[in-house]
CSV table of C-alpha atoms in Angstrom, one decimal:
chain,number,residue,atom,x,y,z
A,747,MET,CA,0.0,0.0,0.0
A,748,LYS,CA,2.9,2.3,0.6
A,749,ILE,CA,4.0,2.2,-3.0
A,750,ILE,CA,0.4,3.1,-4.1
A,751,THR,CA,0.4,6.1,-1.7
A,752,PHE,CA,3.8,7.2,-2.9
A,753,LEU,CA,2.9,6.9,-6.6
A,754,SER,CA,-0.4,8.6,-6.3
A,755,THR,CA,0.9,11.5,-4.2
A,756,LEU,CA,4.2,12.1,-5.9
A,757,ASN,CA,4.6,15.9,-6.0
A,758,ARG,CA,5.1,17.4,-9.4
A,759,ARG,CA,8.1,19.3,-8.2
A,760,TRP,CA,10.0,15.9,-8.1
A,761,VAL,CA,9.1,15.3,-11.7
A,762,TYR,CA,10.3,18.8,-12.6
A,763,THR,CA,13.6,18.2,-10.7
A,764,LEU,CA,14.1,14.9,-12.6
A,765,VAL,CA,13.6,16.7,-15.9
A,766,TRP,CA,16.1,19.3,-14.8
A,767,ILE,CA,18.7,16.7,-13.9
A,768,ALA,CA,18.1,14.8,-17.2
A,769,VAL,CA,18.8,18.1,-19.1
A,770,ILE,CA,21.8,19.1,-17.0
A,771,ILE,CA,23.7,15.8,-16.9
A,772,PRO,CA,24.5,15.6,-20.6
A,773,LEU,CA,25.5,19.3,-20.6
A,774,LEU,CA,28.0,18.7,-17.8
A,775,PHE,CA,29.2,15.3,-19.0
A,776,PRO,CA,28.8,15.2,-22.8
A,777,MET,CA,27.8,11.8,-24.0
A,778,SER,CA,28.1,10.5,-27.6
A,779,PHE,CA,25.9,8.0,-29.2
A,780,LYS,CA,26.1,6.4,-32.6
A,781,ILE,CA,23.6,8.2,-34.8
A,782,ASN,CA,22.2,6.0,-37.6
A,783,THR,CA,20.8,7.7,-40.7
A,784,THR,CA,17.1,7.2,-41.5
A,785,PRO,CA,16.1,6.8,-45.1
A,786,GLU,CA,14.3,10.2,-45.1
A,787,VAL,CA,17.4,12.0,-44.1
A,788,GLN,CA,19.6,10.1,-46.5
A,789,SER,CA,17.2,10.9,-49.2
A,790,LEU,CA,17.3,14.6,-48.4
A,791,TYR,CA,21.1,14.6,-48.3
A,792,ASP,CA,21.2,12.8,-51.7
A,793,ALA,CA,18.7,15.3,-53.2
A,794,VAL,CA,20.9,18.2,-52.1
A,795,GLU,CA,24.0,16.4,-53.3
A,796,ASN,CA,22.4,15.9,-56.7
A,797,VAL,CA,21.7,19.7,-57.1
A,798,PRO,CA,24.1,20.8,-59.8
A,799,ASP,CA,27.1,22.7,-58.4
A,800,SER,CA,26.8,26.5,-58.7
A,801,SER,CA,23.1,26.5,-59.2
A,802,THR,CA,20.6,28.5,-57.1
A,803,VAL,CA,18.8,27.1,-54.1
A,804,LEU,CA,15.9,28.7,-52.3
A,805,LEU,CA,16.3,28.2,-48.5
A,806,THR,CA,13.3,29.2,-46.4
A,807,PHE,CA,13.4,30.3,-42.8
A,808,ASP,CA,9.8,29.7,-42.0
A,809,LEU,CA,10.3,29.7,-38.2
A,810,TRP,CA,9.5,31.4,-35.0
A,811,PRO,CA,12.2,32.0,-32.4
A,812,ASN,CA,10.8,29.5,-29.9
A,813,ALA,CA,11.8,26.4,-31.8
A,814,LEU,CA,15.2,27.6,-32.8
A,815,ALA,CA,16.9,24.8,-30.8
A,816,GLU,CA,15.6,22.4,-33.5
A,817,THR,CA,15.4,24.5,-36.6
A,818,GLU,CA,18.6,26.6,-36.4
A,819,PRO,CA,21.0,23.6,-36.6
A,820,MET,CA,19.1,22.4,-39.6
A,821,ALA,CA,19.4,25.7,-41.4
A,822,ARG,CA,23.1,26.0,-40.5
A,823,THR,CA,24.0,22.6,-41.8
A,824,ALA,CA,22.0,23.2,-45.0
A,825,LEU,CA,24.0,26.4,-45.6
A,826,HIS,CA,27.3,24.5,-45.0
A,827,HIS,CA,26.1,21.8,-47.4
A,828,LEU,CA,25.0,24.3,-50.1
A,829,PHE,CA,28.0,26.7,-49.8
A,830,ARG,CA,30.4,23.8,-50.0
A,831,LYS,CA,28.8,22.8,-53.3
A,832,ASN,CA,29.2,26.4,-54.4
A,833,CYS,CA,25.5,26.9,-54.7
A,834,ASN,CA,24.0,30.4,-54.7
A,835,VAL,CA,21.5,30.7,-51.8
A,836,VAL,CA,18.3,32.9,-51.8
A,837,THR,CA,16.6,33.0,-48.4
A,838,LEU,CA,13.1,34.2,-47.5
A,839,THR,CA,10.6,33.7,-44.8
A,840,THR,CA,6.8,33.7,-44.3
A,841,ILE,CA,7.1,34.4,-40.6
A,842,PRO,CA,7.4,38.1,-39.5
A,843,LEU,CA,9.0,37.6,-36.1
A,844,GLY,CA,12.2,35.7,-36.3
A,845,GLY,CA,12.5,34.5,-39.8
A,846,PRO,CA,14.2,37.6,-41.3
A,847,SER,CA,16.6,38.2,-38.4
A,848,VAL,CA,17.6,34.5,-38.1
A,849,ALA,CA,18.1,34.2,-41.8
A,850,GLU,CA,20.3,37.3,-41.8
A,851,ARG,CA,22.4,36.2,-38.8
A,852,VAL,CA,22.8,32.5,-39.7
A,853,THR,CA,23.4,33.0,-43.4
A,854,ARG,CA,26.0,35.8,-42.9
A,855,GLU,CA,27.9,33.7,-40.2
A,856,VAL,CA,28.1,30.6,-42.4
A,857,ALA,CA,28.8,32.5,-45.6
A,858,ALA,CA,31.8,34.2,-44.0
A,859,LEU,CA,33.4,30.7,-43.5
A,860,TYR,CA,33.2,30.1,-47.2
A,861,ASP,CA,34.2,33.6,-48.4
A,862,LYS,CA,30.7,34.2,-49.9
A,863,LYS,CA,29.7,37.7,-50.8
A,864,TYR,CA,26.3,39.1,-50.1
A,865,GLY,CA,24.4,40.0,-53.3
A,866,VAL,CA,26.7,37.8,-55.4
A,867,ASP,CA,26.5,34.4,-53.7
A,868,TYR,CA,23.5,34.8,-51.4
A,869,VAL,CA,20.6,37.2,-50.9
A,870,ASN,CA,18.1,37.5,-48.0
A,871,LEU,CA,14.7,38.5,-49.4
A,872,GLY,CA,13.2,38.8,-45.9
A,873,TYR,CA,9.5,38.8,-45.2
A,874,LYS,CA,6.4,39.7,-47.1
A,875,PRO,CA,2.8,39.3,-45.7
A,876,ASN,CA,0.3,36.8,-47.0
A,877,TYR,CA,2.3,33.7,-47.7
A,878,VAL,CA,-0.2,32.3,-50.3
A,879,SER,CA,0.4,35.3,-52.5
A,880,VAL,CA,4.1,35.2,-51.9
A,881,LEU,CA,4.5,31.5,-52.8
A,882,ARG,CA,2.3,31.8,-55.9
A,883,GLY,CA,3.6,35.2,-57.0
A,884,LEU,CA,7.2,34.2,-57.0
A,885,ALA,CA,6.4,31.9,-59.9
A,886,THR,CA,5.7,34.9,-62.2
A,887,SER,CA,8.2,37.4,-60.8
A,888,ILE,CA,10.3,37.5,-57.7
A,889,GLU,CA,10.9,41.2,-58.1
A,890,SER,CA,7.2,42.1,-58.2
A,891,ILE,CA,6.7,40.4,-54.8
A,892,TYR,CA,10.0,41.4,-53.3
A,893,PRO,CA,11.1,44.8,-54.9
A,894,THR,CA,13.8,45.0,-52.3
A,895,ASP,CA,15.8,42.6,-50.1
A,896,ASN,CA,15.5,42.4,-46.3
A,897,SER,CA,17.6,45.5,-45.8
A,898,GLY,CA,15.8,47.6,-48.4
A,899,THR,CA,18.3,47.3,-51.3
A,900,MET,CA,16.6,47.2,-54.7
A,901,LEU,CA,16.9,43.7,-56.2
A,902,SER,CA,18.2,45.3,-59.4
A,903,GLN,CA,21.3,46.3,-57.4
A,904,LEU,CA,22.1,42.7,-56.4
A,905,PRO,CA,24.0,40.8,-59.1
A,906,LEU,CA,22.6,37.4,-58.1
A,907,MET,CA,19.0,38.5,-58.6
A,908,HIS,CA,19.8,39.6,-62.2
A,909,THR,CA,19.7,35.9,-63.2
A,910,VAL,CA,17.1,34.7,-60.6
A,911,LYS,CA,13.7,36.0,-61.8
A,912,THR,CA,11.3,33.2,-61.0
A,913,TYR,CA,11.2,29.6,-59.7
A,914,ASP,CA,12.5,28.6,-63.2
A,915,GLN,CA,16.0,29.7,-62.1
A,916,ILE,CA,15.8,27.9,-58.8
A,917,ALA,CA,17.1,24.3,-58.9
A,918,PHE,CA,15.9,23.2,-55.5
A,919,ILE,CA,13.9,24.4,-52.5
A,920,PHE,CA,15.0,23.7,-49.0
A,921,ILE,CA,12.3,24.5,-46.5
A,922,VAL,CA,13.2,24.9,-42.8
A,923,ALA,CA,9.9,25.3,-40.9
A,924,ASP,CA,8.3,24.9,-37.5
A,925,ASN,CA,4.7,25.2,-38.7
A,926,GLY,CA,2.2,24.1,-41.3
A,927,ILE,CA,3.6,26.2,-44.1
A,928,VAL,CA,5.2,23.1,-45.7
A,929,ASP,CA,1.7,22.1,-46.9
A,930,ASN,CA,1.5,25.3,-48.8
A,931,TRP,CA,4.9,24.9,-50.3
A,932,VAL,CA,3.9,21.5,-51.5
A,933,SER,CA,0.4,22.3,-52.7
A,934,ILE,CA,1.3,25.6,-54.4
A,935,VAL,CA,4.9,25.4,-55.5
A,936,ASN,CA,5.5,21.6,-56.0
A,937,ALA,CA,2.0,20.7,-57.3
A,938,GLN,CA,1.8,23.5,-59.8
A,939,PHE,CA,5.3,24.2,-60.8
A,940,GLY,CA,6.9,20.8,-60.1
A,941,LYS,CA,9.8,22.3,-58.1
A,942,LYS,CA,11.8,19.7,-56.2
A,943,MET,CA,11.9,20.4,-52.5
A,944,CYS,CA,12.7,18.9,-49.1
A,945,ALA,CA,11.6,19.9,-45.6
A,946,ALA,CA,13.4,20.3,-42.3
A,947,VAL,CA,10.9,20.6,-39.6
A,948,THR,CA,10.3,20.2,-35.8
A,949,SER,CA,9.5,16.7,-34.4
A,950,VAL,CA,5.9,17.5,-34.0
A,951,MET,CA,5.5,18.4,-37.7
A,952,ALA,CA,7.5,15.5,-39.2
A,953,PRO,CA,4.8,12.7,-39.0
A,954,LYS,CA,2.5,14.6,-41.3
A,955,LEU,CA,5.2,15.0,-44.0
A,956,TYR,CA,5.6,11.3,-44.5
A,957,ALA,CA,2.5,11.5,-46.7
A,958,TYR,CA,4.3,14.0,-49.0
A,959,MET,CA,7.4,11.9,-48.9
A,960,GLY,CA,5.4,8.9,-49.9
A,961,SER,CA,3.8,10.7,-52.8
A,962,GLY,CA,7.2,12.0,-54.0
A,963,GLN,CA,6.3,15.6,-53.5
A,964,LEU,CA,9.1,16.0,-50.9
A,965,THR,CA,12.5,14.4,-51.6
A,966,GLY,CA,13.5,14.2,-48.0
A,967,ILE,CA,12.6,15.1,-44.4
A,968,LEU,CA,14.6,16.2,-41.4
A,969,GLY,CA,12.5,15.5,-38.4
A,970,GLY,CA,13.4,17.3,-35.2
A,971,MET,CA,16.6,17.2,-33.3
A,972,LYS,CA,17.3,13.6,-34.4
A,973,GLY,CA,16.9,14.5,-38.1
A,974,ALA,CA,19.2,17.5,-37.6
A,975,ALA,CA,21.8,15.4,-35.8
A,976,GLU,CA,21.7,12.8,-38.7
A,977,TYR,CA,22.2,15.6,-41.3
A,978,GLU,CA,25.1,17.1,-39.3
A,979,GLN,CA,26.8,13.7,-39.3
A,980,LEU,CA,26.2,13.3,-43.1
A,981,VAL,CA,27.6,16.8,-43.8
A,982,HIS,CA,30.5,16.2,-41.4
A,983,LYS,CA,29.6,19.3,-39.4
A,984,PRO,CA,28.6,18.1,-35.9
A,985,GLY,CA,27.0,21.0,-34.1
A,986,LEU,CA,24.2,22.0,-31.8
A,987,ALA,CA,21.9,19.1,-32.8
A,988,THR,CA,24.6,16.5,-32.1
A,989,ILE,CA,24.9,17.9,-28.6
A,990,GLY,CA,21.2,18.4,-28.1
A,991,ILE,CA,20.2,14.8,-29.1
A,992,SER,CA,22.0,13.4,-26.0
A,993,ILE,CA,19.9,15.7,-23.8
A,994,GLN,CA,16.7,14.6,-25.7
A,995,SER,CA,17.7,11.0,-25.3
A,996,LEU,CA,17.8,11.2,-21.5
A,997,VAL,CA,14.5,13.2,-21.4
A,998,HIS,CA,12.7,10.7,-23.6
A,999,PHE,CA,13.9,7.9,-21.4
A,1000,LEU,CA,12.7,9.8,-18.3
A,1001,ILE,CA,9.3,10.4,-19.8
A,1002,ILE,CA,8.9,6.7,-20.8
A,1003,ALA,CA,9.9,5.8,-17.2
A,1004,LEU,CA,7.3,8.3,-15.8
A,1005,ILE,CA,4.6,6.9,-18.1
A,1006,GLY,CA,5.5,3.4,-16.8
A,1007,LEU,CA,5.5,4.5,-13.1
A,1008,GLY,CA,2.2,6.4,-13.5
A,1009,ASN,CA,0.6,3.3,-15.0
A,1010,LEU,CA,2.0,1.1,-12.3
A,1011,GLY,CA,0.4,3.3,-9.7
A,1012,PHE,CA,-2.8,3.3,-11.7
A,1013,PHE,CA,-3.0,-0.5,-11.9
A,1014,LEU,CA,-2.0,-1.1,-8.3
A,1015,GLU,CA,-4.7,1.4,-7.2
A,1016,ARG,CA,-7.3,-0.2,-9.4
A,1017,ARG,CA,-6.5,-3.7,-8.1
A,1018,ALA,CA,-6.6,-2.5,-4.5
A,1019,LYS,CA,-10.1,-1.0,-5.1
A,1020,GLN,CA,-11.3,-4.2,-6.8
A,1021,LYS,CA,-10.1,-6.2,-3.8
A,1022,GLU,CA,-11.8,-3.8,-1.4
A,1023,ALA,CA,-15.1,-4.0,-3.4
A,1024,ARG,CA,-15.0,-7.9,-3.3
A,1025,GLY,CA,-14.7,-7.5,0.5
B,327,MET,CA,-24.9,47.3,-52.5
B,328,ARG,CA,-22.9,46.8,-49.3
B,329,THR,CA,-23.4,43.1,-49.7
B,330,THR,CA,-23.5,42.7,-53.4
B,331,LEU,CA,-20.3,44.5,-54.3
B,332,PRO,CA,-18.0,42.5,-52.0
B,333,LEU,CA,-19.7,39.3,-53.2
B,334,ILE,CA,-19.0,40.2,-56.8
B,335,LEU,CA,-15.4,41.2,-56.0
B,336,ALA,CA,-14.8,38.0,-54.1
B,337,PHE,CA,-16.3,35.9,-57.0
B,338,ILE,CA,-14.3,37.6,-59.8
B,339,SER,CA,-11.0,37.6,-57.8
B,340,GLY,CA,-11.5,33.9,-56.8
B,341,ILE,CA,-12.4,32.8,-60.3
B,342,ILE,CA,-9.4,34.6,-61.8
B,343,MET,CA,-7.1,32.8,-59.2
B,344,VAL,CA,-8.7,29.4,-59.8
B,345,VAL,CA,-8.5,29.6,-63.6
B,346,SER,CA,-4.9,31.0,-63.5
B,347,PHE,CA,-3.9,28.0,-61.4
B,348,PHE,CA,-4.5,25.8,-64.4
B,349,ILE,CA,-2.7,27.9,-67.0
B,350,ASN,CA,0.9,29.0,-67.5
B,351,PRO,CA,1.5,31.8,-65.0
B,352,GLU,CA,3.5,33.8,-67.7
B,353,GLN,CA,0.4,33.8,-70.0
B,354,LYS,CA,-0.6,37.4,-70.7
B,355,VAL,CA,-3.8,39.1,-69.4
B,356,LEU,CA,-5.0,36.4,-67.0
B,357,GLY,CA,-1.4,35.8,-65.7
B,358,ASP,CA,-0.9,39.6,-65.3
B,359,ILE,CA,-4.2,40.1,-63.5
B,360,SER,CA,-3.6,37.2,-61.2
B,361,GLN,CA,-0.1,38.5,-60.4
B,362,GLU,CA,-1.5,41.9,-59.7
B,363,LEU,CA,-4.1,40.4,-57.4
B,364,LEU,CA,-1.4,38.5,-55.5
B,365,ILE,CA,0.6,41.8,-55.0
B,366,TRP,CA,-2.6,43.5,-53.7
B,367,ALA,CA,-3.2,40.6,-51.3
B,368,SER,CA,0.3,41.0,-50.0
B,369,ILE,CA,-0.2,44.8,-49.5
B,370,ILE,CA,-3.6,44.2,-47.8
B,371,GLY,CA,-1.8,41.7,-45.5
B,372,GLY,CA,0.7,44.4,-44.6
B,373,PHE,CA,-2.2,46.8,-43.7
B,374,SER,CA,-3.6,44.1,-41.4
B,375,PHE,CA,-0.4,44.4,-39.4
B,376,LEU,CA,-1.0,48.1,-39.1
B,377,LEU,CA,-4.6,47.5,-37.9
B,378,GLY,CA,-3.2,44.9,-35.4
B,379,ALA,CA,-0.7,47.4,-34.1
B,380,VAL,CA,-3.4,50.1,-33.7
B,381,SER,CA,-5.7,47.6,-32.0
B,382,ILE,CA,-3.2,46.3,-29.5
B,383,THR,CA,-2.1,49.8,-28.6
B,384,ARG,CA,-5.7,51.0,-28.1
B,385,VAL,CA,-6.8,48.0,-26.0
B,386,ASN,CA,-3.7,48.1,-23.8
B,387,TRP,CA,-3.6,51.9,-23.5
B,388,ARG,CA,-7.3,51.9,-22.3
B,389,SER,CA,-6.5,49.3,-19.7
B,390,TYR,CA,-3.5,51.2,-18.5
B,391,LYS,CA,-5.3,54.5,-18.4
B,392,THR,CA,-8.2,53.2,-16.4
B,393,ARG,CA,-5.7,51.3,-14.1
B,394,ARG,CA,-7.5,48.0,-14.6
B,395,PRO,CA,-6.1,45.0,-12.6
B,396,GLY,CA,-2.9,44.0,-14.3
B,397,TRP,CA,-2.4,47.4,-15.9
B,398,GLY,CA,1.4,47.0,-15.5
B,399,TYR,CA,1.4,44.1,-18.1
B,400,ASN,CA,-0.5,46.4,-20.5
B,401,LEU,CA,2.1,49.0,-20.1
B,402,VAL,CA,4.9,46.5,-20.7
B,403,THR,CA,3.1,45.3,-23.9
B,404,ILE,CA,2.8,48.9,-25.3
B,405,VAL,CA,6.5,49.6,-24.5
B,406,GLY,CA,7.5,46.3,-26.0
B,407,VAL,CA,5.6,46.9,-29.3
B,408,PHE,CA,7.1,50.4,-29.8
B,409,MET,CA,10.5,49.5,-28.6
B,410,MET,CA,10.7,46.9,-31.3
B,411,ALA,CA,8.8,48.8,-34.0
B,412,ILE,CA,10.4,52.3,-33.9
B,413,PRO,CA,14.1,51.3,-34.4
B,414,ALA,CA,13.0,48.8,-37.1
B,415,LEU,CA,11.1,51.3,-39.1
B,416,TRP,CA,13.4,54.3,-38.5
B,417,PRO,CA,15.1,55.3,-41.8
B,418,THR,CA,18.8,54.9,-41.7
B,419,SER,CA,19.3,58.1,-43.6
B,420,TRP,CA,17.9,60.1,-40.7
B,421,LEU,CA,20.7,59.1,-38.4
B,422,PRO,CA,24.4,60.2,-38.6
B,423,GLU,CA,26.6,57.7,-40.5
B,424,SER,CA,28.2,56.3,-37.4
B,425,MET,CA,24.8,55.4,-36.0
B,426,ALA,CA,23.1,54.3,-39.2
B,427,SER,CA,23.5,50.6,-38.4
B,428,LEU,CA,21.3,51.0,-35.3
B,429,ALA,CA,18.2,51.5,-37.4
B,430,GLY,CA,16.5,49.0,-39.6
B,431,ARG,CA,16.4,45.2,-39.1
B,432,ASN,CA,19.9,44.1,-40.0
B,433,ALA,CA,22.5,42.4,-37.8
B,434,GLY,CA,23.7,45.0,-35.2
B,435,SER,CA,20.6,47.1,-35.3
B,436,VAL,CA,18.6,47.9,-32.2
B,437,TYR,CA,15.7,45.8,-33.4
B,438,ASP,CA,18.0,42.8,-34.0
B,439,TRP,CA,19.5,43.3,-30.5
B,440,PHE,CA,16.1,43.2,-28.9
B,441,PHE,CA,15.1,40.2,-31.0
B,442,LEU,CA,18.3,38.2,-30.3
B,443,TYR,CA,18.7,39.0,-26.6
B,444,LEU,CA,15.1,39.5,-25.4
B,445,ALA,CA,12.4,38.0,-27.8
B,446,THR,CA,14.3,34.9,-28.6
B,447,PRO,CA,15.4,33.8,-25.1
B,448,MET,CA,11.9,34.6,-23.7
B,449,SER,CA,10.0,32.7,-26.3
B,450,GLN,CA,12.5,29.8,-26.1
B,451,THR,CA,12.0,29.7,-22.3
B,452,MET,CA,8.3,29.6,-22.6
B,453,PHE,CA,8.6,26.8,-25.1
B,454,ALA,CA,11.1,24.9,-23.0
B,455,ILE,CA,8.8,25.0,-20.0
B,456,LEU,CA,6.6,22.6,-22.0
B,457,ALA,CA,9.1,19.8,-21.4
B,458,PHE,CA,8.2,20.0,-17.6
B,459,TYR,CA,4.5,20.0,-18.3
B,460,ILE,CA,4.8,17.1,-20.7
B,461,ALA,CA,6.7,15.1,-18.1
B,462,THR,CA,4.1,15.7,-15.4
B,463,ALA,CA,1.2,15.1,-17.9
B,464,ALA,CA,2.9,11.9,-19.0
B,465,TYR,CA,3.0,10.8,-15.3
B,466,ARG,CA,-0.5,11.8,-14.3
B,467,ALA,CA,-2.7,11.6,-17.4
B,468,PHE,CA,-1.2,9.1,-19.9
B,469,ARG,CA,-3.0,6.0,-18.5
B,470,ALA,CA,-3.9,2.7,-20.1
B,471,ARG,CA,-7.6,3.0,-19.2
B,472,SER,CA,-8.8,1.3,-22.4
B,473,SER,CA,-7.5,-0.9,-25.2
B,474,GLN,CA,-7.2,2.1,-27.5
B,475,ALA,CA,-5.3,4.1,-24.9
B,476,THR,CA,-3.0,1.2,-24.3
B,477,LEU,CA,-2.3,0.9,-28.0
B,478,LEU,CA,-1.5,4.6,-28.2
B,479,LEU,CA,0.7,4.5,-25.1
B,480,ILE,CA,2.7,1.5,-26.4
B,481,THR,CA,3.1,3.0,-29.9
B,482,ALA,CA,4.1,6.4,-28.4
B,483,SER,CA,6.7,4.9,-26.2
B,484,ILE,CA,8.2,2.8,-29.0
B,485,VAL,CA,8.4,5.9,-31.3
B,486,MET,CA,9.9,8.0,-28.5
B,487,LEU,CA,12.6,5.4,-28.1
B,488,TRP,CA,13.2,5.2,-31.8
B,489,ARG,CA,13.5,9.0,-32.1
B,490,VAL,CA,16.7,9.1,-29.9
B,491,PRO,CA,20.0,7.4,-30.5
B,492,MET,CA,20.1,5.9,-27.0
B,493,GLY,CA,16.6,4.4,-27.5
B,494,GLU,CA,17.5,3.2,-30.9
B,495,ALA,CA,20.6,1.4,-29.4
B,496,LEU,CA,18.3,-0.2,-26.9
B,497,LEU,CA,15.8,-1.3,-29.6
B,498,ARG,CA,18.7,-2.9,-31.5
B,499,VAL,CA,19.6,-4.9,-28.4
B,500,ILE,CA,16.1,-6.5,-28.6
B,501,TYR,CA,16.3,-7.1,-32.4
B,502,ASP,CA,18.8,-5.5,-34.7
B,503,GLY,CA,16.3,-4.5,-37.4
B,504,LEU,CA,13.7,-3.2,-35.0
B,505,PRO,CA,14.3,0.6,-35.7
B,506,GLU,CA,13.9,-0.1,-39.4
B,507,ILE,CA,10.7,-2.0,-38.8
B,508,ILE,CA,9.3,0.9,-36.7
B,509,ASN,CA,10.2,3.3,-39.5
B,510,THR,CA,8.7,1.2,-42.2
B,511,TYR,CA,5.5,0.0,-40.5
B,512,ILE,CA,4.6,2.7,-38.0
B,513,MET,CA,5.9,6.0,-39.5
B,514,ALA,CA,5.9,5.2,-43.3
B,515,GLY,CA,3.0,2.7,-42.9
B,516,ILE,CA,0.2,3.4,-40.4
B,517,ASN,CA,1.2,7.0,-39.8
B,518,MET,CA,1.5,7.9,-43.5
B,519,SER,CA,-1.9,6.3,-44.4
B,520,VAL,CA,-3.6,8.2,-41.5
B,521,GLN,CA,-1.9,11.5,-42.4
B,522,ARG,CA,-3.0,11.0,-46.1
B,523,GLY,CA,-6.6,10.6,-44.9
B,524,ILE,CA,-6.4,13.7,-42.8
B,525,ILE,CA,-4.8,15.8,-45.6
B,526,ILE,CA,-7.3,14.7,-48.2
B,527,GLY,CA,-10.2,15.3,-45.8
B,528,ALA,CA,-8.9,18.8,-44.9
B,529,ALA,CA,-8.3,19.6,-48.6
B,530,LEU,CA,-11.8,18.6,-49.5
B,531,GLY,CA,-13.1,20.7,-46.6
B,532,ALA,CA,-11.1,23.7,-47.7
B,533,ALA,CA,-12.2,23.3,-51.3
B,534,THR,CA,-15.9,23.2,-50.2
B,535,PHE,CA,-15.4,26.2,-48.0
B,536,SER,CA,-13.7,28.2,-50.8
B,537,LEU,CA,-16.5,27.3,-53.2
B,538,ARG,CA,-19.1,28.5,-50.7
B,539,ILE,CA,-17.3,31.8,-50.4
B,540,LEU,CA,-17.0,32.2,-54.2
B,541,LEU,CA,-20.7,31.5,-54.7
B,542,GLY,CA,-21.7,33.8,-51.9
B,543,ILE,CA,-23.2,31.2,-49.6
B,544,GLU,CA,-20.5,31.7,-46.9
B,545,ARG,CA,-20.6,35.3,-45.8
B,546,THR,CA,-19.0,35.3,-42.4
B,547,TYR,CA,-15.9,37.1,-43.8
B,548,MET,CA,-18.2,40.1,-44.2
B,549,GLY,CA,-19.4,39.9,-40.6
B,550,LYS,CA,-22.6,38.3,-41.7
B,551,GLY,CA,-24.0,34.8,-40.8
């Protein structure tokens, strides 16, 4: 009976403390695990590898700042992968808070490592409201939807944008998102214009995208921290996701243990009540 | 007229966009009109932000002025809105050259500083707190009360193990090909088929709703039932 009382009266503060410990331990004592590559991530990597060198890739930063722990490592690794292949990168976002600033900061940081010049090798178009109009409008004219880049420079003054006018000049679309915008990229841009694309999304978004992967509309998926860590391994740029995945490992184990404990208490309590009812 | 004109506008705009979806976007006349409508839609979207800013300021200012309970939060909201908006919208040409980088939204600007060191950590903190709630919810609420709940519980636990390298290693101890089986049968099997059903259902619903708007049956967007 003692165990039933303990399990049913366990204070939530103990659970919070356990979560805190599970997060802190891997930070203090880094652990490394073998990260196996899933077919979805391998497929994404291969799709980016197959993009012709020196072609233009559209990288989207459709993300809010709260999920940056998952999405920033994905965007960072994608930029390493693309710049290493000498691809030109055009970035844009459909999210007003976060997207433009993150795209600006992350792209400039990674571009500096590869001696890439703004306006020549990469451009940040920034944000424009009404994503449906933006996604559809870019097919006819990028300049009519984005007359200027994120910092207000006219596109006509940016050499890269002299050759990139519509989706026709974009070889591949790499979507980094933490929301349902991937559906729109697929239904508007892939379905109508046949553009090849892949998606790097948060764990909670990934299951839905298997449907698009199965239909061939997405060439690959990076799902959450695990997907980001797998991609970092493939690109040989271990970073924040490789560190973060060990923290997530412990927390997942803890949650599974808590589910088990909670159910143990539930069954013991139910059995005790049944015994009592039988007299 | 107040009802008929918006209905006609919605019908014409909608039909142009629907027809243009099935033709080459570079085609003259229809392609040009649809592109123009898309630009208008983006501009109207921009104005909705302005309306939002006016509304949030009015509501919070009223609460602050009348000293309603929690008026301090209203004041913080107003200060936060303007603290982020003014430096971002301030033209760089209005500042001396040495300070020009502080205006706008580029790296090193005041807006970027607020975003990077205030907005980002605060929203990430709020999001991270979810981990604590999920852990207690898992302990208190995720119970095998029925066969369906048990199935969900077992599947969720297996997928949670599969999604982390430590769990994957454990699954491989049980059977070497287990992670691949989970990916093939749970994620790319059961999950994919269910997601397809949901996506197709939602798309049919969206298409029906759009058709109702185009035909003027659905008028809630005009504030009418």
